[in-house]
XYZ file of C-alpha atoms in Angstrom:
562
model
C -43.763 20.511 15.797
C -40.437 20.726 13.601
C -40.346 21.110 10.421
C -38.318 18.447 8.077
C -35.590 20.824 7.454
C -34.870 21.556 11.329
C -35.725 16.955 11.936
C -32.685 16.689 9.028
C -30.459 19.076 10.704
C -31.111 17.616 14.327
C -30.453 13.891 12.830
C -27.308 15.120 11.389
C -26.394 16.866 14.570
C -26.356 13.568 16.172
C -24.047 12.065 13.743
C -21.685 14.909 13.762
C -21.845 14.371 17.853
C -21.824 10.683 17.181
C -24.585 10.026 19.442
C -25.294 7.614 17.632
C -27.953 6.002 20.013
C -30.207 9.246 19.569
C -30.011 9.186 16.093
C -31.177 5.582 16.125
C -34.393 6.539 17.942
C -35.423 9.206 16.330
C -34.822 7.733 12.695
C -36.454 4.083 13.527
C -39.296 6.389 14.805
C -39.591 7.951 11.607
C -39.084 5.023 9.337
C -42.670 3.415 10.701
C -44.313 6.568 8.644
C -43.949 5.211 4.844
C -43.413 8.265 3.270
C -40.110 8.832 5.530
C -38.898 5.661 4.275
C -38.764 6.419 0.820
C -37.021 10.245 1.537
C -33.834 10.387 0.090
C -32.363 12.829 2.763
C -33.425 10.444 5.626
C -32.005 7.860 3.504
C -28.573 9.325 2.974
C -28.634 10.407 6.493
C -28.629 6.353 7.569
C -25.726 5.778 5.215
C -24.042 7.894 7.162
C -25.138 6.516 10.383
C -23.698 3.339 9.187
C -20.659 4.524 8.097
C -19.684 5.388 10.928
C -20.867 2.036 12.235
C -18.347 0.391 9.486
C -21.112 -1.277 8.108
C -20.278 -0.250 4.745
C -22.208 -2.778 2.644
C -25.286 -1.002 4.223
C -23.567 2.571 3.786
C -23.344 1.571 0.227
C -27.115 0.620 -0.180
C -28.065 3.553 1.549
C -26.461 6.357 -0.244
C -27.463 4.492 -3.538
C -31.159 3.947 -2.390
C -31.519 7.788 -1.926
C -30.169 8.670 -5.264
C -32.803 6.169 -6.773
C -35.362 8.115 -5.293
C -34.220 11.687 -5.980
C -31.310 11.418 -8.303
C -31.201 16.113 -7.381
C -30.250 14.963 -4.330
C -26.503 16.216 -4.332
C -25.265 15.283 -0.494
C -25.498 11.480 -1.304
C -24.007 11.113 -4.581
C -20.829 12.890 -2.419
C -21.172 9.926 0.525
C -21.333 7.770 -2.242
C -18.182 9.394 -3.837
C -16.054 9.567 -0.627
C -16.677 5.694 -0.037
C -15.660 4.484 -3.033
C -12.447 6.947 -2.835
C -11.874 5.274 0.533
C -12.153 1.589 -0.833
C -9.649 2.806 -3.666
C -12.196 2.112 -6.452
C -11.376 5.313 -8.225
C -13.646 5.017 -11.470
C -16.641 5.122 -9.728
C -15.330 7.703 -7.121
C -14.654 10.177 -9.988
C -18.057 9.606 -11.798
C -20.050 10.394 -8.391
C -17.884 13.399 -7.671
C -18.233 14.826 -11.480
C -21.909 14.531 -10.710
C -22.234 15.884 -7.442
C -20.581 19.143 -8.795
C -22.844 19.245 -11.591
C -25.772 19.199 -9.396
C -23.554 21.267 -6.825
C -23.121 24.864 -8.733
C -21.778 26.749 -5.937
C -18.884 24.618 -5.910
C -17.292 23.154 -2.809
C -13.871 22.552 -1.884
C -13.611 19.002 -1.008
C -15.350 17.860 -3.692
C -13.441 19.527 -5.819
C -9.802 18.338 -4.171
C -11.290 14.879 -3.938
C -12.179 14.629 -7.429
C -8.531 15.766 -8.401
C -7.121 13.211 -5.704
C -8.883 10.632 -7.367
C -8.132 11.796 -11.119
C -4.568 11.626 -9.389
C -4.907 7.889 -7.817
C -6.649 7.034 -11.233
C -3.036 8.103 -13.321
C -4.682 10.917 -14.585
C -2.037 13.520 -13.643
C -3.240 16.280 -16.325
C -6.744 16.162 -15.413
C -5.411 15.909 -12.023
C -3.260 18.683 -11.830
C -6.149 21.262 -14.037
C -8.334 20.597 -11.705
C -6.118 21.363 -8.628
C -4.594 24.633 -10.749
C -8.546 25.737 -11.003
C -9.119 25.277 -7.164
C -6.569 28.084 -6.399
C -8.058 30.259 -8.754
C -11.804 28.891 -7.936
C -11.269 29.448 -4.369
C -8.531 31.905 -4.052
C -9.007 34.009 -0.888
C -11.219 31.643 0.544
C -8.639 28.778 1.162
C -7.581 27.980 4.607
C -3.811 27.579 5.043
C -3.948 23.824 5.096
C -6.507 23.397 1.966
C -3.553 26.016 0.289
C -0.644 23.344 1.317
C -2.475 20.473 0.697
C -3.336 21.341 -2.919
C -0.182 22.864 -3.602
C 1.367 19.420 -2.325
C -1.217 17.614 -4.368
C -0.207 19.791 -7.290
C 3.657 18.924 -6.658
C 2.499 15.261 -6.423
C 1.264 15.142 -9.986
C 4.089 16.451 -11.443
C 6.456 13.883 -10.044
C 4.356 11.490 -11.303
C 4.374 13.047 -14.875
C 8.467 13.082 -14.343
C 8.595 16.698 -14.601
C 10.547 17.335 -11.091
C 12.093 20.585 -11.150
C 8.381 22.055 -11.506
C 6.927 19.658 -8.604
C 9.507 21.357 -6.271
C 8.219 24.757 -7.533
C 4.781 23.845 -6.020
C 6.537 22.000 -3.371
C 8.187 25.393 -2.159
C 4.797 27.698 -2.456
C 3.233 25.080 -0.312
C 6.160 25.657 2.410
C 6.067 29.341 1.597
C 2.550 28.879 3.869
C 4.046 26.580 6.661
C 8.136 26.326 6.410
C 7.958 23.572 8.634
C 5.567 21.113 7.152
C 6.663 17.705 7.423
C 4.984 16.078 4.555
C 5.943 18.759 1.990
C 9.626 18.677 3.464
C 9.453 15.295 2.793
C 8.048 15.188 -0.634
C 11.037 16.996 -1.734
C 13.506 15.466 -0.382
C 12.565 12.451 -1.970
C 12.163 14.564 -5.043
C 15.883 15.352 -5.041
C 16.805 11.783 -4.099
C 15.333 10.605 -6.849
C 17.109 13.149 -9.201
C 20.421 11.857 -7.464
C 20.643 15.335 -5.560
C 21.777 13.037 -2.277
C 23.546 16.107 -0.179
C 20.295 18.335 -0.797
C 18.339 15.836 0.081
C 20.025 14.754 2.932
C 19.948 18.555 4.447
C 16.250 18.442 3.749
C 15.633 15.090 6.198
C 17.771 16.748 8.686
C 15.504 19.439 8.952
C 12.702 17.251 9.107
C 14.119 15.767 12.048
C 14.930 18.943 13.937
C 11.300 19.814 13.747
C 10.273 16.455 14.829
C 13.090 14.324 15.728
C 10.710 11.656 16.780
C 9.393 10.696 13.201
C 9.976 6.936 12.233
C 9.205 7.784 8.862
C 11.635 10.406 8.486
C 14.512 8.512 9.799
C 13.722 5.935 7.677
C 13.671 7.738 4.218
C 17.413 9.269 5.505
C 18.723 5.426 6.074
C 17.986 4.552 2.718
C 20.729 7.370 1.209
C 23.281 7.521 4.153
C 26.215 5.069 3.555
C 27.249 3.981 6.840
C 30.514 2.964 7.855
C 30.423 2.534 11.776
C 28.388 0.999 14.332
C 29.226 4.173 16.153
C 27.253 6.510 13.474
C 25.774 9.440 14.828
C 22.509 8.458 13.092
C 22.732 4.929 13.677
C 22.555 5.983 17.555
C 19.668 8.585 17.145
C 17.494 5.516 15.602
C 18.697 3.116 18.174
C 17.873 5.482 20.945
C 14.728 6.069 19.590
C 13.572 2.488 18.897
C 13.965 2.253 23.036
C 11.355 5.186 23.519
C 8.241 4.234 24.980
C 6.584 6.497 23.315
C 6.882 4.958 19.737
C 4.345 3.000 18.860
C 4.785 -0.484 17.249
C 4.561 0.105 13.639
C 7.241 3.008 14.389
C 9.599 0.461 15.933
C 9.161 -1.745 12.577
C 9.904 1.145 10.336
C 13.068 1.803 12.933
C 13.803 -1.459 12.441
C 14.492 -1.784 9.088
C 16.048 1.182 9.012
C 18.974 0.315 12.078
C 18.665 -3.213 10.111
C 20.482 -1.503 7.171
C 22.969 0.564 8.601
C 24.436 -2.281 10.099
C 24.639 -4.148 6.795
C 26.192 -1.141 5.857
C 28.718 -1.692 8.403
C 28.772 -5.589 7.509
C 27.143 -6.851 10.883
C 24.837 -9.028 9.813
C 24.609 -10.684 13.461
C 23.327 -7.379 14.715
C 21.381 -6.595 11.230
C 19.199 -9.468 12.249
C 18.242 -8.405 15.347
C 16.020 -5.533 14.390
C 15.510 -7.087 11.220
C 13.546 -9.869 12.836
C 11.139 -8.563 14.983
C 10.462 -5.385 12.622
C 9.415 -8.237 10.139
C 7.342 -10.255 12.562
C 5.291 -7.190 13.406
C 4.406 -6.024 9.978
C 3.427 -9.606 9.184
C 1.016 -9.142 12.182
C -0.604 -6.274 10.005
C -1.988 -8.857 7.085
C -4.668 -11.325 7.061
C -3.155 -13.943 4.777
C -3.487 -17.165 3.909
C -0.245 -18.716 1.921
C -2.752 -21.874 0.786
C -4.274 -18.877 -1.306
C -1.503 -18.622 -3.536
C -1.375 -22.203 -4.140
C -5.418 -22.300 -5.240
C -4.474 -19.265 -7.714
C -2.017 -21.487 -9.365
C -4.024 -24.223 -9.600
C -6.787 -22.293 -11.186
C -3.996 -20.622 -14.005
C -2.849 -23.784 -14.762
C -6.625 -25.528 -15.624
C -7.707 -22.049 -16.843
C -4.731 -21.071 -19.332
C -3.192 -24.737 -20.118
C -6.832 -25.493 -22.190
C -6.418 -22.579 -24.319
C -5.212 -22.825 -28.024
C -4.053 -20.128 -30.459
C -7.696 -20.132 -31.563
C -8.207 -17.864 -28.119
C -5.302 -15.807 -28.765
C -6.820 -12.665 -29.957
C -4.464 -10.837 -33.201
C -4.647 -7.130 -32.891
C -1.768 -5.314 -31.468
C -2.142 -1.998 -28.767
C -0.921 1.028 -30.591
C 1.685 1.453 -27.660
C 3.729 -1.607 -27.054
C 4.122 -2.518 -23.486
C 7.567 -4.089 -22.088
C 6.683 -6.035 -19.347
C 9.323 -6.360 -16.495
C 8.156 -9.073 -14.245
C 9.627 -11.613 -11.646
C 10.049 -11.524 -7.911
C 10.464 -7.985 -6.634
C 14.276 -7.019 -5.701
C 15.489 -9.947 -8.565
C 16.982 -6.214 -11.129
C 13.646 -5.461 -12.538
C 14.238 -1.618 -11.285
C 17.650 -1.826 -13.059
C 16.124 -3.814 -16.706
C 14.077 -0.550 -16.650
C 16.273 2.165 -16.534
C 18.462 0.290 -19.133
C 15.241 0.151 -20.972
C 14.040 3.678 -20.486
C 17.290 5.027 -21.389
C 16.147 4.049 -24.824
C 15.173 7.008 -26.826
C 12.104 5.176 -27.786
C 11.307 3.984 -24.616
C 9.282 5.574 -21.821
C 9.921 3.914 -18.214
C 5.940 3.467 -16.860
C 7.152 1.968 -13.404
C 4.676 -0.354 -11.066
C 1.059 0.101 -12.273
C -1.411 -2.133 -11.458
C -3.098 -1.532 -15.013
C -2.983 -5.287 -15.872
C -4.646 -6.405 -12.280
C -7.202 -3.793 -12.576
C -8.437 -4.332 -16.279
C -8.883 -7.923 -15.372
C -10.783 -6.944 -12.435
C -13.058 -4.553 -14.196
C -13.643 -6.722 -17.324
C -14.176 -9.705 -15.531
C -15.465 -8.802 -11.791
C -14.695 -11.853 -9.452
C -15.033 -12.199 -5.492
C -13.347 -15.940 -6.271
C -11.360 -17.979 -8.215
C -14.049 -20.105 -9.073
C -16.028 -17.375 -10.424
C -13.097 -16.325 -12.673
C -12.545 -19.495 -14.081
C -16.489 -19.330 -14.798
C -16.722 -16.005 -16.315
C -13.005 -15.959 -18.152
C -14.773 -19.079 -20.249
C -17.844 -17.339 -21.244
C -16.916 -15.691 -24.165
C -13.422 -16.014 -24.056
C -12.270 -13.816 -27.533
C -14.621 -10.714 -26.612
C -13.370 -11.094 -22.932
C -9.392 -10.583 -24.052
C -10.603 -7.863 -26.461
C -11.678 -5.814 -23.713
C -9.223 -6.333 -21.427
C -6.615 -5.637 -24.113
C -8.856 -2.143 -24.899
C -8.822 -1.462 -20.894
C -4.790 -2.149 -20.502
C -4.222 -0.237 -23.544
C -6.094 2.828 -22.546
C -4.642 3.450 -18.854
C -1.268 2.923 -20.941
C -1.695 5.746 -22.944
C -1.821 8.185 -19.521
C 1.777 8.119 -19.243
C 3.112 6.823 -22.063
C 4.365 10.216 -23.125
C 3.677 9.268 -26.569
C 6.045 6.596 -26.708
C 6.197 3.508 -28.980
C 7.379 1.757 -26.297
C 6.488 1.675 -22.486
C 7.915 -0.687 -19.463
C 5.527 -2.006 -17.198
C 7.473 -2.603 -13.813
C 5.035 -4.712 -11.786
C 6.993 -7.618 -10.310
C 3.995 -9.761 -9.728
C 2.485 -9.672 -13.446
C 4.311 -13.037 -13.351
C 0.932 -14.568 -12.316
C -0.988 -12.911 -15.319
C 1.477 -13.919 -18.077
C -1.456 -15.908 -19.374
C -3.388 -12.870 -19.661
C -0.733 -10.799 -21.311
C -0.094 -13.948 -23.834
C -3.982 -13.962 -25.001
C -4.791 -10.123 -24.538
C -1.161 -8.676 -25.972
C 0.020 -10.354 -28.515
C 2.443 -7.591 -29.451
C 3.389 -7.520 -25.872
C 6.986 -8.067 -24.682
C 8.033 -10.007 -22.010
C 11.234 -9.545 -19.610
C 11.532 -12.488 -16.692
C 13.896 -10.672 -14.373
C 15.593 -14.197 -13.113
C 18.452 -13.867 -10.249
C 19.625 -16.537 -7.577
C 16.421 -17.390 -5.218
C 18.577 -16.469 -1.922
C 20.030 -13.090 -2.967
C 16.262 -12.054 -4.020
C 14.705 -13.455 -0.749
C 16.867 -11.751 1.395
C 17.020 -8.285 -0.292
C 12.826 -8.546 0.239
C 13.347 -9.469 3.639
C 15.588 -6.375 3.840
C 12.911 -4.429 3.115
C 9.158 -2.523 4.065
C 7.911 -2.331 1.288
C 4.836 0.499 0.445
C 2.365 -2.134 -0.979
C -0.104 -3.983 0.844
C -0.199 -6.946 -1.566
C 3.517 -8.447 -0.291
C 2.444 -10.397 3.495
C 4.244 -13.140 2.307
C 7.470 -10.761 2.119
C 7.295 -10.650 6.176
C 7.808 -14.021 6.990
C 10.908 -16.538 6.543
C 8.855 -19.745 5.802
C 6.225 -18.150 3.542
C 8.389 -15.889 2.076
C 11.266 -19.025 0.603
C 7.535 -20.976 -0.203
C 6.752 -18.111 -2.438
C 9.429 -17.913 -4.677
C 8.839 -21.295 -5.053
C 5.609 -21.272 -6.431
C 6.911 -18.352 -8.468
C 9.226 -20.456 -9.570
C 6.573 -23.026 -10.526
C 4.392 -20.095 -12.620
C 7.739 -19.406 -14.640
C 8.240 -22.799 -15.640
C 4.298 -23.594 -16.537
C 4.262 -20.368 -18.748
C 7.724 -21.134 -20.188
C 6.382 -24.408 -20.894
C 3.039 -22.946 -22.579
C 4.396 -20.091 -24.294
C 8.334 -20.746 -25.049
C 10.143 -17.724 -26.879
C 7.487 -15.292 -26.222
C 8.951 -14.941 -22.290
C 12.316 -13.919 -22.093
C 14.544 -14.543 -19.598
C 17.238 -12.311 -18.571
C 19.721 -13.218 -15.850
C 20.606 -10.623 -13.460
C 24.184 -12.165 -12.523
C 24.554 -12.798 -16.425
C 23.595 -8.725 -16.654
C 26.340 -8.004 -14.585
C 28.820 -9.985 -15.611
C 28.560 -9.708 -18.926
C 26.291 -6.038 -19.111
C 27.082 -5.150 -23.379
C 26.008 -8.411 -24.679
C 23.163 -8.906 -22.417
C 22.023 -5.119 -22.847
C 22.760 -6.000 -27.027
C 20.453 -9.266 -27.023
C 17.720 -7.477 -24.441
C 17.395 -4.955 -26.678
C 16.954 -7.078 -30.160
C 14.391 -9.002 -28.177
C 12.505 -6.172 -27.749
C 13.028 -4.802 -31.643
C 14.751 -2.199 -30.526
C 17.993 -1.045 -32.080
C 21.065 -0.556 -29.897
C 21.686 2.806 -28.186
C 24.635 3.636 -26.319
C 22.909 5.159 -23.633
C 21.194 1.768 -22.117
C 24.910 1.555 -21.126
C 24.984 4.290 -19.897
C 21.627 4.141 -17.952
C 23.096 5.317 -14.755
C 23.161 8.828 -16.253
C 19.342 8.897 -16.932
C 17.772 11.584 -15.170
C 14.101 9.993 -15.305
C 13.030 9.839 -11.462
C 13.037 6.526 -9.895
C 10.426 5.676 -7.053
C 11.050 2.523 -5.965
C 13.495 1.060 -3.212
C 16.238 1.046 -5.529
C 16.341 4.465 -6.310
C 20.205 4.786 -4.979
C 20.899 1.690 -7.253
C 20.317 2.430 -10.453
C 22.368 5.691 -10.329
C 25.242 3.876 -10.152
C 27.238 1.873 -12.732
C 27.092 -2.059 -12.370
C 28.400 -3.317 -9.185
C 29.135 -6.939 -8.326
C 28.154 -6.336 -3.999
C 24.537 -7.560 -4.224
C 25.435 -11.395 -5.783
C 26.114 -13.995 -3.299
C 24.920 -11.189 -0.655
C 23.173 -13.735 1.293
C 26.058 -15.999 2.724
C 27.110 -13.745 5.388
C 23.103 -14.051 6.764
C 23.065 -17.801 6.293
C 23.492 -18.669 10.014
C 21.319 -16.068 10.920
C 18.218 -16.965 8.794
C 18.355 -20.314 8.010
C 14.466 -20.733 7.870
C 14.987 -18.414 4.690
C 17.317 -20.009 2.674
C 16.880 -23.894 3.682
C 13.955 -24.815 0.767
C 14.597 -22.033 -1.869
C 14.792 -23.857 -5.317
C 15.827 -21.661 -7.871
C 13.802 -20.909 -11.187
């Protein structure tokens, strides 16, 4: 007869085996005693089981079942942890990890590099990078070689994040001090020194990438975006062309290739041949999203009856201690390049795309629908702004470097302007505005890191979304006037001292010489226009789109400008 420590270990034997049909058995047996049924370990033992199923609603349950029963019982509250880590809910993650290592006084490793990942993917870089400093003391001589890299990478990862680059590499090279040839550190800093401008050491670094694995999408990619080339006949250009043939590659690889061939042949002006990879490399990541473009018409609709109804009586009057600029518009349309004019302010700190906005409306006002939004954002409506405006304010603070001023970057904040208007007050906002075809075809340019931007993939659904964009600008111009400002990017560079002049008194901010000079700011720059904004104003983007018009006329037929 076994014992219920040897039944535990056998169950979990079958899980780590996945034989998943024995564990079924054995546990169903056990479940008809009643006493079984309410045992936490059996309990956290079938959240596991369906885990692995992807039944995660049941995982959930599960794990959270057994920690109602025994709330000692440290394994689940770790399950529970590592699901909502893998669902990106990164509050909850950190409070089940912080109290599985308080029950857990041994320590253990992934817990511990866990709960730093998700201090890290919660924009809490100090706590972050502590913890991860305390886990190479903490576990020293135990570490394998890839726990050492991948917390010395993690480490490096923080600080770029907290700007402070020249001490990210420092981490960057112990980790390679391990493993010389690890691709993902290798990687990490040569994007570090891209982003500091440092394009021939960076440049050496993807090289070497690619003579340890020549193969790597990825890696070729990253080295198109700072090569310039000049000939169809690039020795790089025929590397990625050779390899988008290869059998081997897999699909996703050939998109990434894509785009990448796609702009060295804009490079070289050949926007016949441009289109050929850019096509298809668009068509399959479109194939990645589940997306409905009828979507984005209901979530206008709702703004427009939630937001139009309000009066200043809604409106709350308290002001954040840190003001927040926000930067908003289509993506590609100059936002990157507002910012680094902005964050060359000495008052200024540049807070790039954060989802803070998104997220404290989400966690204030939880909502599986529109419908239930528009329910819940009219219960209460005062207290409901308060506490978004408290939420916003705080994740601010994490890397506002004590500023009085911070940017907020995210292009698509557009849609929450009614938010900002009744939450912020004190907030200010920039409309990045530029012609509709120049801004649609630098996003179709593009593979862009988020999974929020399907619509960016297609021609059709891409030209209808600028449109409604379009749309939002003009209700919320129409609703709140002065309080939006809108600054033309062909206006910015034609005209960049006036422009830069009224941008700044907009923002009550007093003119500084080096928002002219923004080019020569140092702060690190993560988006796609990284190579961009180190240079001084050039005229090559506007009317960019012409030379494509034959070749994408789905894209550029129904665009109506803002």
């Amino acid at each position: 007869m076994k014992n219920s420590k040897e039944i535990y270990n056998q169950l979990l034997e079958y899980l780590q085996k996945e034989q998943l049909k024995s564990f079924e058995l054995e546990i169903n047996q056990l479940f008809k005693i009643k006493e079984n049924r309410n045992s936490a370990p059996l309990l956290n033992l079938q959240g596991l089981f369906f885990e692995i199923k992807k039944d995660f609603e049941k995982s959930f349950n599960y794990f959270l079942n057994s920690i109602k029963l025994d709330s000692n019982f440290a394994p689940s509250y770790f399950n529970l942890a590592r699901l909502y880590f893998h669902f990106k809910m990164y509050k909850p993650a950190i409070n089940f990890f912080e109290r599985y290592l308080h029950l857990n006084k041994n320590g253990h490793y992934d817990a511990d590099f866990f709960l730093s990942k998700s201090y890290y993917c919660d924009y809490q870089y100090d706590k972050a990078r502590i913890l991860l400093e305390q886990i190479l003391e903490k576990y020293s001589v135990n570490l394998s070689d890839d726990q050492r890299i991948e917390t010395l990478n993690l480490l490096g990862s923080c600080l770029i994040s907290s700007k402070k680059i020249d001490e990210a590499l420092n981490f960057y090279n112990k980790a390679l001090e391990v493993d010389p040839n690890n691709i993902l550190v290798l990687g990490n800093i040569a994007n570090a020194l891209r982003s500091q401008d440092k394009i021939d050491e960076a440049t050496q670094v993807f090289n070497k990438c690619l003579k340890i694995n020549p193969k790597n999408p990825d890696i070729h990619k990253d080295l198109s975006v700072i090569l310039k080339y000049k000939s169809p006949n690039d020795v790089h250009l025929k590397e990625m062309k050779n390899l988008y043939s290869d059998k081997e590659i897999t699909e996703m690889g050939k998109s990434t290739l894509g785009f990448a061939i796609a702009k060295a042949y804009d490079d070289c002006k050949i926007a016949e041949e441009a289109c050929k990879y850019l096509i298809p490399a668009n068509e399959i990541r479109r194939k990645q999203f589940n997306y409905k473009f009828e979507n984005e018409i209901d979530e206008f609709n709702t703004h427009l009856k939630v937001f139009s109804k309000f009066g200043s009586g809604s409106r709350l009057e308290k002001k954040t201690t840190v003001t927040p600029i926000f930067i908003l518009g289509m993506p590609r349309s100059g936002s990157t390049l507002i910012e680094q004019i902005l964050s060359s302010h000495s008052l200024v700190e540049g807070g790039d795309e954060v989802f803070f906005l998104a997220e404290a409306l989400q966690n204030v006002i939880p909502h599986k629908s529109l419908a239930e939004f528009e329910e819940k954002i009219n219960l209460n409506t005062l207290d409901t702004f308060d506490k978004i405006s408290l939420k916003y304010s705080d994740e601010l603070k994490k890397i506002s470097n004590n500023q009085k001023f911070i940017t907020d970057k995210m292009p698509l904040n557009f849609k929450l302007i009614g938010l900002i208007y009744n939450s912020i007050p004190n907030a200010k906002i920039i409309h990045s505005v530029r012609d509709g075809r120049d801004t649609c075809l630098s996003i179709f340019k593009n593979n862009f890191a988020s999974d929020r931007m399907a619509w960016a993939y297609n021609q059709k659904e891409l030209s209808n979304f600028f449109n409604l964009y379009a749309k939002y600008m003009k209700m919320w111009k129409k609703l709140y006037g002065d309080f939006i400002y809108d600054l033309n990017y062909e206006n910015l560079i034609e005209n960049t001292e006036t422009e830069v002049k009224n941008l700044l008194k907009f923002c009550n901010l007093n003119f500084e010489q080096n928002c002219l000079n923004f080019y020569n700011n140092k702060r690190a720059v993560q988006t796609v226009s990284t190579m961009q904004v180190r240079q001084p104003i050039y005229k090559s983007s506007m009317q960019g789109w012409k030379v494509y018009e034959s070749y994408l006329p789905e894209l550029f037929d129904s665009i109506k400008n803002y």
